Coordinates of C-alpha atoms and ligand atoms in Angstrom, one line a residue:
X1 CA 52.2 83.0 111.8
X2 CA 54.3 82.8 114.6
X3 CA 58.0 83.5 113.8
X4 CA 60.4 81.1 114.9
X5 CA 63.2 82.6 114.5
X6 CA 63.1 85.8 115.7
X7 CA 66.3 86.7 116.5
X8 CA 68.1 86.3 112.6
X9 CA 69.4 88.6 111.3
X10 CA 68.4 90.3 107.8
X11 CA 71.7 92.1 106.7
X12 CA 74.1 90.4 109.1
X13 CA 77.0 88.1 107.7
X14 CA 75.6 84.6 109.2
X15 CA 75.5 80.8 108.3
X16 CA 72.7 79.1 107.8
X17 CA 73.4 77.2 111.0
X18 CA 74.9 76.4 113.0
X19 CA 78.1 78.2 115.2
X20 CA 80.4 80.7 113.9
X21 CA 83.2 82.5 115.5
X22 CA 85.9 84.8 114.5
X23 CA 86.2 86.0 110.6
X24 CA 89.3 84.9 108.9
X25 CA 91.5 85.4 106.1
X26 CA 90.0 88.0 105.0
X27 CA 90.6 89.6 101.3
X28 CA 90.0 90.7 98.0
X29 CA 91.2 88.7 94.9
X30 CA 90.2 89.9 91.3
X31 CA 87.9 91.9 92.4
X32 CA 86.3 89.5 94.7
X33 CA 85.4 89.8 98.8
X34 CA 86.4 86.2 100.4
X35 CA 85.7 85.8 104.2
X36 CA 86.2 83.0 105.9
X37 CA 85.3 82.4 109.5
X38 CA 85.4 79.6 112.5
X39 CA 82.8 77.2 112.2
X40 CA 81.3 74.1 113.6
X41 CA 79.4 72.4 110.7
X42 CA 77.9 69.8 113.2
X43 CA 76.1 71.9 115.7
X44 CA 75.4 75.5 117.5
X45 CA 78.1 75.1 119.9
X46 CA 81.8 75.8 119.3
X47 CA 83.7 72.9 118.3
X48 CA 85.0 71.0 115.1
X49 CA 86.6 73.9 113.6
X50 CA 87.3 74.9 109.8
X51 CA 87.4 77.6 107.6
X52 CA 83.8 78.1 106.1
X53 CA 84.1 80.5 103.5
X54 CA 82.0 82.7 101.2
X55 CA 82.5 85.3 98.7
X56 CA 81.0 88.6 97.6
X57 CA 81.0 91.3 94.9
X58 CA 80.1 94.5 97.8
X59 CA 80.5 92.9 101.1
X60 CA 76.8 93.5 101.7
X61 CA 75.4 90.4 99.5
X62 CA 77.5 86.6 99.9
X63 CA 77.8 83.7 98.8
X64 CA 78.7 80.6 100.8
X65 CA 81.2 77.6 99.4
X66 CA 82.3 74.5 100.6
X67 CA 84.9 74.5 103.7
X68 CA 88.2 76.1 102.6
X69 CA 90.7 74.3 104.9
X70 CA 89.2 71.5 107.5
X71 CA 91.4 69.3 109.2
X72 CA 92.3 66.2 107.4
X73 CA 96.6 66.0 108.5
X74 CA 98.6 65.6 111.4
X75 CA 99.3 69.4 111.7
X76 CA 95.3 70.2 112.1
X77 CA 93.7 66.5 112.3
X78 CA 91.9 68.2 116.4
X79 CA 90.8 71.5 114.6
X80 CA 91.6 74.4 112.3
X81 CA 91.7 77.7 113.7
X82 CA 92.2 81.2 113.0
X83 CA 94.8 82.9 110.9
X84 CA 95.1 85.5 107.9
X85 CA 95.9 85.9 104.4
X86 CA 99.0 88.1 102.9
X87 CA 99.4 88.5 99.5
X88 CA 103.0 87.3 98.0
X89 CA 104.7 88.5 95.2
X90 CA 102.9 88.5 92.0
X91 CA 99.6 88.6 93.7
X92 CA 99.2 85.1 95.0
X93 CA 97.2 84.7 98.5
X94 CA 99.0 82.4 100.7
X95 CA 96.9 81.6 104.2
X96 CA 98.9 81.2 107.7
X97 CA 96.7 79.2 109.9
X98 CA 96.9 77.6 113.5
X99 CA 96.3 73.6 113.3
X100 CA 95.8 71.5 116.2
X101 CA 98.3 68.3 116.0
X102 CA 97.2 65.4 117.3
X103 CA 99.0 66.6 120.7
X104 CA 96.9 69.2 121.0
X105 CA 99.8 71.3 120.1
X106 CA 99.0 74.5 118.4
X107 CA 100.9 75.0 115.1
X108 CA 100.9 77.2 112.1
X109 CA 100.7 76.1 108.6
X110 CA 100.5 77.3 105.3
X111 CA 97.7 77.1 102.9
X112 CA 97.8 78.2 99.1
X113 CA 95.0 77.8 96.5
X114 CA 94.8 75.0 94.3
X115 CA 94.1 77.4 91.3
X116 CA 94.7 81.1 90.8
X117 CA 92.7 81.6 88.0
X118 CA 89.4 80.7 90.3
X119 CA 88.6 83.9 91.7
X120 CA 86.5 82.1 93.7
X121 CA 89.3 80.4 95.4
X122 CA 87.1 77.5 96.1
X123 CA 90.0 75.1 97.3
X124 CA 93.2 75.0 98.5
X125 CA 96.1 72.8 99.5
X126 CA 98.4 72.4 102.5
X127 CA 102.0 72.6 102.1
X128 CA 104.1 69.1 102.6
X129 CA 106.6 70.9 105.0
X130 CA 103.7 72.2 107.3
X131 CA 103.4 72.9 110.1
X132 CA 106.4 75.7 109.3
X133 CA 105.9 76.8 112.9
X134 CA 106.1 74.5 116.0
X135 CA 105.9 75.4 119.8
X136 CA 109.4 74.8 120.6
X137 CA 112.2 76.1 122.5
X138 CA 109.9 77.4 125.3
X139 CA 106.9 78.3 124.0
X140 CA 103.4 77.3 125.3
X141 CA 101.9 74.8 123.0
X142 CA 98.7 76.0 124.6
X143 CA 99.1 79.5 124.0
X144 CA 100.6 79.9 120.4
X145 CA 97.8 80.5 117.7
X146 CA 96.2 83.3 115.7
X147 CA 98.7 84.3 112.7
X148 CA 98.6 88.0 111.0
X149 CA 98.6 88.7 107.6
X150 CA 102.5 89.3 106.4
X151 CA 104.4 92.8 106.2
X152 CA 107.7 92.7 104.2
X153 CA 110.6 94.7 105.4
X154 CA 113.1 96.7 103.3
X155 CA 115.1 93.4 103.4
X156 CA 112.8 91.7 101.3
X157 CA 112.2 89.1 104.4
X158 CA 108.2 89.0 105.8
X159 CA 107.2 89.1 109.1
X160 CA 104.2 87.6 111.1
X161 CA 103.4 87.5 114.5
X162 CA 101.7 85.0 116.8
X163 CA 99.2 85.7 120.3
X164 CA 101.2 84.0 123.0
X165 CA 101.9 84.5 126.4
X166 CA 104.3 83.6 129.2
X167 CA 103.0 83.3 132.7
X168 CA 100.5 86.2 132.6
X169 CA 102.7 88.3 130.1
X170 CA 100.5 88.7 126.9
X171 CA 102.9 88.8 123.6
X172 CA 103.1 88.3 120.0
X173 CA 106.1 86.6 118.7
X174 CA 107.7 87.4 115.5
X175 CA 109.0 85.1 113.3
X176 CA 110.6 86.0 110.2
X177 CA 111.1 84.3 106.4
X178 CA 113.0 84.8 102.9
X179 CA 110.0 82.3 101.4
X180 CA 107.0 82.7 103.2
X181 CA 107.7 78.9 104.1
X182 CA 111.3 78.8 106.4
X183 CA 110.6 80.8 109.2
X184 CA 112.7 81.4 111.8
X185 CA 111.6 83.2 115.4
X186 CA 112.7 86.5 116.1
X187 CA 115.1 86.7 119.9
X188 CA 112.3 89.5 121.1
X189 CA 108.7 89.5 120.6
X190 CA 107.3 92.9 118.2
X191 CA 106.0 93.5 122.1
X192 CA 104.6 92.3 125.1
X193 CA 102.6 93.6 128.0
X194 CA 102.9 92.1 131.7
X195 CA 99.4 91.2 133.4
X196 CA 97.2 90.9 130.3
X197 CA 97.0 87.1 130.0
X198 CA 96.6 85.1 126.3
X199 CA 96.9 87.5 123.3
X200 CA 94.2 85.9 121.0
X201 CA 93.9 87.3 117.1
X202 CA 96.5 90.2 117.2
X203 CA 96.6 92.4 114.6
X204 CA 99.3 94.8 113.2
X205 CA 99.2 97.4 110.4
X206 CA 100.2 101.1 109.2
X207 CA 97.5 103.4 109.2
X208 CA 98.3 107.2 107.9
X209 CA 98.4 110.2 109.5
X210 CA 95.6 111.8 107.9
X211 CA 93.0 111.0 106.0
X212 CA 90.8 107.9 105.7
X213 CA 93.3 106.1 103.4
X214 CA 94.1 103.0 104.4
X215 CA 97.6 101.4 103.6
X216 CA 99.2 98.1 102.8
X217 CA 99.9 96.4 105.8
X218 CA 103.8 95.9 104.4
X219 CA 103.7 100.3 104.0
X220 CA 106.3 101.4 106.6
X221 CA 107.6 105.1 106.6
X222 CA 109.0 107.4 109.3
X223 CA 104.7 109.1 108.1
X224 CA 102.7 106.1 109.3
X225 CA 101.5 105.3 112.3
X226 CA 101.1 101.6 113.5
X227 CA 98.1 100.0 115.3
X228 CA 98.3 96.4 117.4
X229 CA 95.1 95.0 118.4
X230 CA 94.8 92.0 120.7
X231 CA 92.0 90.2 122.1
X232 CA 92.7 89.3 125.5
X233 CA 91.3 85.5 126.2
X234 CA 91.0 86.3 129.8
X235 CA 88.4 89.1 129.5
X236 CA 86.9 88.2 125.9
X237 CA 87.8 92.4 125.0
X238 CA 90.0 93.9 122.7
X239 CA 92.1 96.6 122.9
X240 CA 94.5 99.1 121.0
X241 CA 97.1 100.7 120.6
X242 CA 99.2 103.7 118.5
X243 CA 102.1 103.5 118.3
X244 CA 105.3 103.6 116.2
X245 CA 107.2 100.6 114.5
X246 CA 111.0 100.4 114.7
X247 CA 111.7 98.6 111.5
X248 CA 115.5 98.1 112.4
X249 CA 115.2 96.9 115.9
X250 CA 111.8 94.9 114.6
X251 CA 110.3 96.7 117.6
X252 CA 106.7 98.4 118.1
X253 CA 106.0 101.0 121.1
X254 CA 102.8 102.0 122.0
X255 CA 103.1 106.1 122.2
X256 CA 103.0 107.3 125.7
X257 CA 99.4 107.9 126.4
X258 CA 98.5 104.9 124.4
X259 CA 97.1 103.1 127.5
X260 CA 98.9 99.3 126.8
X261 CA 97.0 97.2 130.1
X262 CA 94.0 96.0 128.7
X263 CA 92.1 99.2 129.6
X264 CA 92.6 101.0 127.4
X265 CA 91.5 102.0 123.7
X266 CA 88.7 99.3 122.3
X267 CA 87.2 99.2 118.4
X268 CA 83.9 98.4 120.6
X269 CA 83.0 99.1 124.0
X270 CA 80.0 96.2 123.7
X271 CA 80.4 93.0 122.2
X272 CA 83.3 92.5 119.8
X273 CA 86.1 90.1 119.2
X274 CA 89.0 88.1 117.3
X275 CA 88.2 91.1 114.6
X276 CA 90.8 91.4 111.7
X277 CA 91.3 94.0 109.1
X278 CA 92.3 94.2 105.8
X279 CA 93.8 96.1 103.1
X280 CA 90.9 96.2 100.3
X281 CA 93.5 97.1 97.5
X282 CA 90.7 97.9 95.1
X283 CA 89.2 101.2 97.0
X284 CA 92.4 101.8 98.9
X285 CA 91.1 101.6 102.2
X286 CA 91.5 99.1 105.4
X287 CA 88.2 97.4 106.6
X288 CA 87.6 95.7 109.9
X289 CA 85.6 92.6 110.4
X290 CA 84.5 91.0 114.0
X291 CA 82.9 88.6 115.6
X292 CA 79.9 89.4 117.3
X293 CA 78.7 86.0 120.6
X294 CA 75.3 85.5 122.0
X295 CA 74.3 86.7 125.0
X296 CA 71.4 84.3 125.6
X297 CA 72.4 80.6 126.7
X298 CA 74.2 77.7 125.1
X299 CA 70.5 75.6 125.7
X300 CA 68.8 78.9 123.5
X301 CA 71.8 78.4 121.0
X302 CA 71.2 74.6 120.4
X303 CA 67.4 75.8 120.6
X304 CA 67.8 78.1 117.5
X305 CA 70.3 76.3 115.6
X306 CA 72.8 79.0 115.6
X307 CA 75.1 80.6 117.1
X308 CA 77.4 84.6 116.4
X309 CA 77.3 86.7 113.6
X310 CA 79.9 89.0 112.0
X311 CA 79.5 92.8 112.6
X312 CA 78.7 95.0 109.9
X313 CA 82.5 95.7 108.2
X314 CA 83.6 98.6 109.0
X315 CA 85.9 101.5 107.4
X316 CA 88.6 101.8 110.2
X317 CA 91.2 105.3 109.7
X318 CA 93.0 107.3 112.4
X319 CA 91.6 110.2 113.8
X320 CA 92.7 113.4 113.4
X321 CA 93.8 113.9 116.6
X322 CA 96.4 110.8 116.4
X323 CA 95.3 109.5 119.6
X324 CA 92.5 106.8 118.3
X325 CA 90.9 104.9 115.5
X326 CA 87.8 106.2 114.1
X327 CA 85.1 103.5 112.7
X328 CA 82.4 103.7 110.3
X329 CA 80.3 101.0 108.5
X330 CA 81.3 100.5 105.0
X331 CA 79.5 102.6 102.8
X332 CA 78.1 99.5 100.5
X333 CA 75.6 98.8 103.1
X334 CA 73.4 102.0 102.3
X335 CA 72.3 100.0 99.5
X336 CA 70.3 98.7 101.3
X337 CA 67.9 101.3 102.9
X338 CA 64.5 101.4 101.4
X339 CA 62.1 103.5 103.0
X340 CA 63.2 106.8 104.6
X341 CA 61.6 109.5 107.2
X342 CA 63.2 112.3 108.6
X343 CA 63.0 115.2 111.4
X344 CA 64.9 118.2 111.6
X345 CA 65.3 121.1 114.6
X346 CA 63.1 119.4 116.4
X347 CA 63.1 119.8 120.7
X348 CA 62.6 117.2 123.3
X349 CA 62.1 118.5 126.2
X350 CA 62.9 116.9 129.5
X351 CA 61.2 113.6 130.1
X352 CA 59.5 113.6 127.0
X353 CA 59.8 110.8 123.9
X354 CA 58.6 111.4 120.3
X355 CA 58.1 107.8 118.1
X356 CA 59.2 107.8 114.9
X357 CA 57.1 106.0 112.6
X358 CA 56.8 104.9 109.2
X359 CA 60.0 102.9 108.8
X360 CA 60.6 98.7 110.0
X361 CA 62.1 99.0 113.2
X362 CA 62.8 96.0 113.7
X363 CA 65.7 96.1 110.6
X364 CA 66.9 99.6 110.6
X365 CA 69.8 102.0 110.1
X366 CA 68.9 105.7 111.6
X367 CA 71.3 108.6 112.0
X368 CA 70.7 111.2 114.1
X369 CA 72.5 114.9 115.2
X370 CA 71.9 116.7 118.4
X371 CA 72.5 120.1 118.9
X372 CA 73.1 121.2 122.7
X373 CA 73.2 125.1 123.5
X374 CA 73.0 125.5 127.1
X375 CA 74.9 123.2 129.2
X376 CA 74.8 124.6 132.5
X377 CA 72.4 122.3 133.5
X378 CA 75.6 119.0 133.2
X379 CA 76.1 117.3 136.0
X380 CA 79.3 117.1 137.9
X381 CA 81.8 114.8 136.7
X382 CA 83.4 112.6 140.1
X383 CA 87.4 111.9 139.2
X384 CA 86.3 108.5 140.4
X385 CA 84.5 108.1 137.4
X386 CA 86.7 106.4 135.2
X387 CA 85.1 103.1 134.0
X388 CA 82.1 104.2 131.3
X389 CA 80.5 100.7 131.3
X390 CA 80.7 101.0 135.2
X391 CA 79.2 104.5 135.0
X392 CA 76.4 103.4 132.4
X393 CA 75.2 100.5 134.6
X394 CA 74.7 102.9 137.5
X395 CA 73.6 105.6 135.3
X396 CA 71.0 103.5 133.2
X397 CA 68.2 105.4 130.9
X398 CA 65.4 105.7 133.4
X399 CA 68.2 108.0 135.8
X400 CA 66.9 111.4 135.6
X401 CA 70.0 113.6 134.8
X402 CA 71.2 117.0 133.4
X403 CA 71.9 117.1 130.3
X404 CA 70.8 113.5 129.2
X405 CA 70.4 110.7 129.1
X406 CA 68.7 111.3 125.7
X407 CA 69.3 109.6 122.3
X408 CA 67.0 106.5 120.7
X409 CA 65.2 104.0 122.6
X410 CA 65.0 100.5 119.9
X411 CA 63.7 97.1 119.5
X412 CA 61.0 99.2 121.7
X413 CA 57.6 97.5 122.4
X414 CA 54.6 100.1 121.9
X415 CA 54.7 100.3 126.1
X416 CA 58.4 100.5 126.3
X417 CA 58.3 98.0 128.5
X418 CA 60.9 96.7 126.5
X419 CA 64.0 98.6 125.0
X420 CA 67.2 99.0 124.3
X421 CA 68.4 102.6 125.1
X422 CA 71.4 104.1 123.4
X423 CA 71.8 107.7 124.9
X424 CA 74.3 110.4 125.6
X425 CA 75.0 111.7 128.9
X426 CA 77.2 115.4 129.2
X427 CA 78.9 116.0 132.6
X428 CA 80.9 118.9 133.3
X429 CA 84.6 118.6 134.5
X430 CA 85.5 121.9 135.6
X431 CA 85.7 124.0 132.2
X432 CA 85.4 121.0 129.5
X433 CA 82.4 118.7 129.2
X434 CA 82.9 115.0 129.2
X435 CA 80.3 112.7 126.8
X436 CA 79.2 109.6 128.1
X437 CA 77.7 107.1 125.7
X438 CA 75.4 104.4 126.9
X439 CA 74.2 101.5 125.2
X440 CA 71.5 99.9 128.0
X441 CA 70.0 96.9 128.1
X442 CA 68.8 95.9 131.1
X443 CA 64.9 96.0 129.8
X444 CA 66.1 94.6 126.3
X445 CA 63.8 92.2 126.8
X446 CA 61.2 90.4 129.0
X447 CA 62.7 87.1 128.7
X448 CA 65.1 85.4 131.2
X449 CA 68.5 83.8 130.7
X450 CA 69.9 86.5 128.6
X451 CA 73.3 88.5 129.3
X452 CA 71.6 92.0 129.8
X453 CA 74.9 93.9 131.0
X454 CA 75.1 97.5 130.2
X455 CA 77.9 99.4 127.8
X456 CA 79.8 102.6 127.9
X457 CA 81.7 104.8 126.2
X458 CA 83.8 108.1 126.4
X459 CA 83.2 110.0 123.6
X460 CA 86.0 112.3 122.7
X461 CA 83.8 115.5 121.4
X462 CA 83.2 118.6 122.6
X463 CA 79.6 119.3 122.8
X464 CA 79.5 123.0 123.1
X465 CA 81.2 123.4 119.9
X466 CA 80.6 120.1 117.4
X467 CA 77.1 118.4 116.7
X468 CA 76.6 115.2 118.8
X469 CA 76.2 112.8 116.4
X470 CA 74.8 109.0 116.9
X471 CA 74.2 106.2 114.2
X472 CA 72.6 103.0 115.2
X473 CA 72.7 99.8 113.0
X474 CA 68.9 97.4 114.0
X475 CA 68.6 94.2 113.1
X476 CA 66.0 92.0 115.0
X477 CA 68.8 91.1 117.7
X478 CA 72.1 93.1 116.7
X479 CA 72.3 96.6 117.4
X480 CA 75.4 98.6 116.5
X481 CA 75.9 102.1 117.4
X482 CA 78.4 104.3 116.0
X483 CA 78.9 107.8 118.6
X484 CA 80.8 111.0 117.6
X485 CA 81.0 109.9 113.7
X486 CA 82.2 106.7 114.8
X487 CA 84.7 107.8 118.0
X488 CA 83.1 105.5 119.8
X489 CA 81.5 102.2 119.1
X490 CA 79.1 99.8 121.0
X491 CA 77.5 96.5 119.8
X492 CA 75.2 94.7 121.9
X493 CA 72.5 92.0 121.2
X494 CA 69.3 91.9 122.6
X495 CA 66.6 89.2 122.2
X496 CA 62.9 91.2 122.7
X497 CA 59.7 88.9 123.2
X498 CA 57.5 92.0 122.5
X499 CA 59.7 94.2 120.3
X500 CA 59.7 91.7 117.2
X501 CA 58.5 92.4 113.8
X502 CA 55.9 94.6 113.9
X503 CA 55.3 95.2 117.2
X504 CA 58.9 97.0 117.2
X505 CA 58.9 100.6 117.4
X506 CA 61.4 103.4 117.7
X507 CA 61.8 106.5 119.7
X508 CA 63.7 109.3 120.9
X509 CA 64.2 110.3 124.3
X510 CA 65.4 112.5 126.4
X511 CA 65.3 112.2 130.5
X512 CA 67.6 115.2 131.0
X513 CA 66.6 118.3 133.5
X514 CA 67.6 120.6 129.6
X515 CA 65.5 120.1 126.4
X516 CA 67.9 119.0 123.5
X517 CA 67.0 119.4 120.0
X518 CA 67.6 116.7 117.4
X519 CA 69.2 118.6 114.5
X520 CA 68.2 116.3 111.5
X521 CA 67.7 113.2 111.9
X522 CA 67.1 110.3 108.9
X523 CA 65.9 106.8 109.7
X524 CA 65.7 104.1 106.9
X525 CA 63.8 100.7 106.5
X526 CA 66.9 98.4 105.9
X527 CA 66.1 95.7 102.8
X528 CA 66.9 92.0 103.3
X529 CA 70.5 91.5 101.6
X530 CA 71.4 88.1 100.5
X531 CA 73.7 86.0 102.6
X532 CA 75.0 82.4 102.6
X533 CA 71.3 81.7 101.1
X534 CA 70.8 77.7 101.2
Ligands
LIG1 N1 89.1 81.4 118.4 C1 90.0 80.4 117.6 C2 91.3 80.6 118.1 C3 91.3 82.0 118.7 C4 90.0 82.1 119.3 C5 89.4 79.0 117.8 C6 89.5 83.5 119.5 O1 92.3 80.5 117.1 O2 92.4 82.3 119.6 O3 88.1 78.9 117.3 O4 88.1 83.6 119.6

């Protein structure tokens, strides 16, 4: 039979149909997973918004409900978009959403459930006073959306902040309340940065010096560090930064390195935004959620019937080094790997590939190690190379090099002709060796129309001394590869004609002058998981 829909997902948070944007609100209340995201219940395109929601015992498996909040009053009558839950005192979730008034204005407004003893937390009810936060006094009723989930100070008052921007300053605005309902707006913004445009979804939170612990976002002690993500509207990226929180002066600096222009650190260097974390009290440890666009047409989208998925969670800690974030998909989704083959010391020698067989390609999770021992052969790293993705795109998988490109070619036809190449690359910068990790996929697939831009990554490891390390997440048109244990991340989607069900195959490569060997690798058939089912 011919399959029509080629392109779902099988272990991918999706609707049914239709669009979905950015996750939202997400938490865990007795001992349940709630996520809601932006949806459009009427079509594949974005518009119509409210908070779809669903529910889940592992975050692998879900289960959709009606709409949680959809506009139905003044404050959110044009649309109800994103925002965050915080937990108040004795354990009940409040939500902090943007409506859009019948002014287009955006506001925020407060959302708490109807019944706290549904752990389901199927409906919900809009304060009277809403909205509790208007654009006034100079703000941008344009540019004033996207509420965090609530840290309390040693004051006992909460704090939020909003994306905003003035002219082409970026900022989030801080607003402060005894109640969770009065809020008044801070004199300074938590922090700004000139030349970055609309701060979309930002997101604020401890994370601890060591260890993969994650921390309730209200934690603050001279020991923590503090992350704030934004997602800049102008470029559709994210970025990050570390930095410290001055709870006195309400004030967050990003530490000096922390590269604060919109170049600098990303979760992902593919496809990847409005993502939100949360604290997931019940394993101690702060997840990340994102939303992951087409790159095929609007006309494919209404075509199909859908539109985004939601990456894979992910456990998000702070590296050891302090100097970035370290990712890693949550560990609940290994349930899910059914048949297994693996490899170990095995060489590839330059401009050779080696299928491996015996798993579904298509819907896949593989990790593999490389071991490199010679690296004389690196090319020379130019000080003008300083953009990865630039680097990749001229640098592709089929450019012969040193040591690399070599990793996994997926969603492969049997011919190759199409695939999307994830690979390494080592260059040599006069006594230390930079990594280079590509995702490529300009011959993803033979069909036209699609977004087939290439990705790139530094990855902050030194080969000569650690394992190089690469874990890749397949499924039919999401691929998700984790570099360096998770140092660097890079989603793309891909949409193969050939490279579809069975006719998908997988292979490693290498099209490096040096043979590297593959020190173990494991690849497993992923099992259908059961999401939003109809
Ligand atoms: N999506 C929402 C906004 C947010 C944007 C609207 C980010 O609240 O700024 O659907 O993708």
């Amino acid at each position: 039979a011919v399959d029509h829909q080629p392109y779902r997902t099988a272990y991918h948070f999706q609707p049914p149909q239709n669009w979905m944007n950015d996750p939202n609100g997400p938490m865990i209340y007795k001992g349940i997973y709630h996520l809601f995201y932006q949806y459009n219940p009427f079509g594949a395109v974005w518009g119509n918004i409210v908070w779809a929601h669903s529910t889940s015992t592992d975050l692998v498996n879900w289960v959709r409900h009606d709409p949680a909040i959809y506009p139905s009053e003044p404050f959110d009558i044009k649309g109800c978009w994103s925002g965050s839950a915080t937990f108040l005192p004795g354990g009940k979730p409040a939500i902090l959403y943007t409506g859009i008034d019948p002014q287009n204005r955006q506001v925020q407004n407060l959302a708490f459930p109807k019944n706290l003893s549904d752990p389901l937390l199927r409906e919900w009810i809009k304060l009277a006073q809403n909205p509790l936060m208007a654009p006034i006094n100079g703000i941008n009723a344009s540019s004033f959306r996207d509420p965090t989930t609530g840290w309390r100070g040693a004051d006992g008052r909460w704090r939020v902040i909003i994306g905003s921007k003035r002219r082409r300053r970026g900022m989030a605005i801080l607003y402060r309340s005894k109640d969770f309902i009065h809020w008044t707006k801070s004199q300074h913004p938590l922090h700004s940065s000139d030349n970055t445009g609309m701060w979309e979804c930002p997101d604020f939170f401890p994370v601890s010096p060591n260890g993969k612990m994650g921390l309730d976002t209200s934690v603050i002690n001279p020991g923590v560090k503090h992350v704030l993500k934004v997602s800049l509207d102008d470029t559709k990226h994210e970025y990050y930064t570390i930095g410290t929180y001055d709870p006195a002066k309400d004030q967050y600096s990003p530490d000096p390195g922390s590269v604060d222009n919109g170049s600098g650190l990303r979760y992902d260097y593919g496809k990847f935004y409005a993502s939100k974390t949360f604290f997931d009290d019940s394993k101690k440890r702060r997840i990340l959620w994102g939303w992951i666009n087409e790159s095929s047409s609007v006309a494919d989208d209404v075509e199909k019937g859908w539109s985004g998925l939601q990456a894979i969670p992910r456990l998000l800690w702070l590296d050891s080094s302090g100097k970035q974030l370290v990712q890693w998909p949550i560990v609940e989704i290994e349930q899910l790997r059914g048949d297994q083959v693996n490899l170990a010391n095995k060489e590839i020698k330059g401009g050779s590939v080696l299928e491996v067989s015996g798993i579904t390609a298509s819907q896949a999770d593989i990790e593999v190690s490389f071991d490199l021992s010679k690296l004389e052969k690196a090319e020379v790293m130019n000080p003008s190379w300083v953009n990865p993705q630039l680097l990749c795109s001229k640098k592709g998988a089929s450019v012969k090099g040193g040591i690399g490109p070599f990793g996994l070619l997926v969603l492969a036809s049997k011919d190759m002709k199409e695939q999307t190449a994830i690979f390494f690359r080592v260059f040599k910068d006069g006594k230390r060796y930079v990594v280079l990790m590509c995702s490529d996929q300009s011959r993803s697939s033979l069909g036209k129309d699609i977004d087939k831009t290439s990705y790139g990554a530094f990855v902050d490891v030194d080969p000569l001394h650690e394992k190089l390390s690469l874990r890749t997440l397949i499924d039919h048109s999401i691929v998700e590869s984790f570099g360096g244990q998770g140092k660097a991340c890079i989603t793309a989607r891909v949409y193969p004609k050939l490279a579809i069900g069975n006719g998908a195959h997988l292979f490693a490569f290498n099209n490096g002058a040096e043979s590297v060997k593959i020190a173990s690798l494991s690849a497993w058939s992923m099992k259908r998981a059961h999401i939003n089912e109809a």
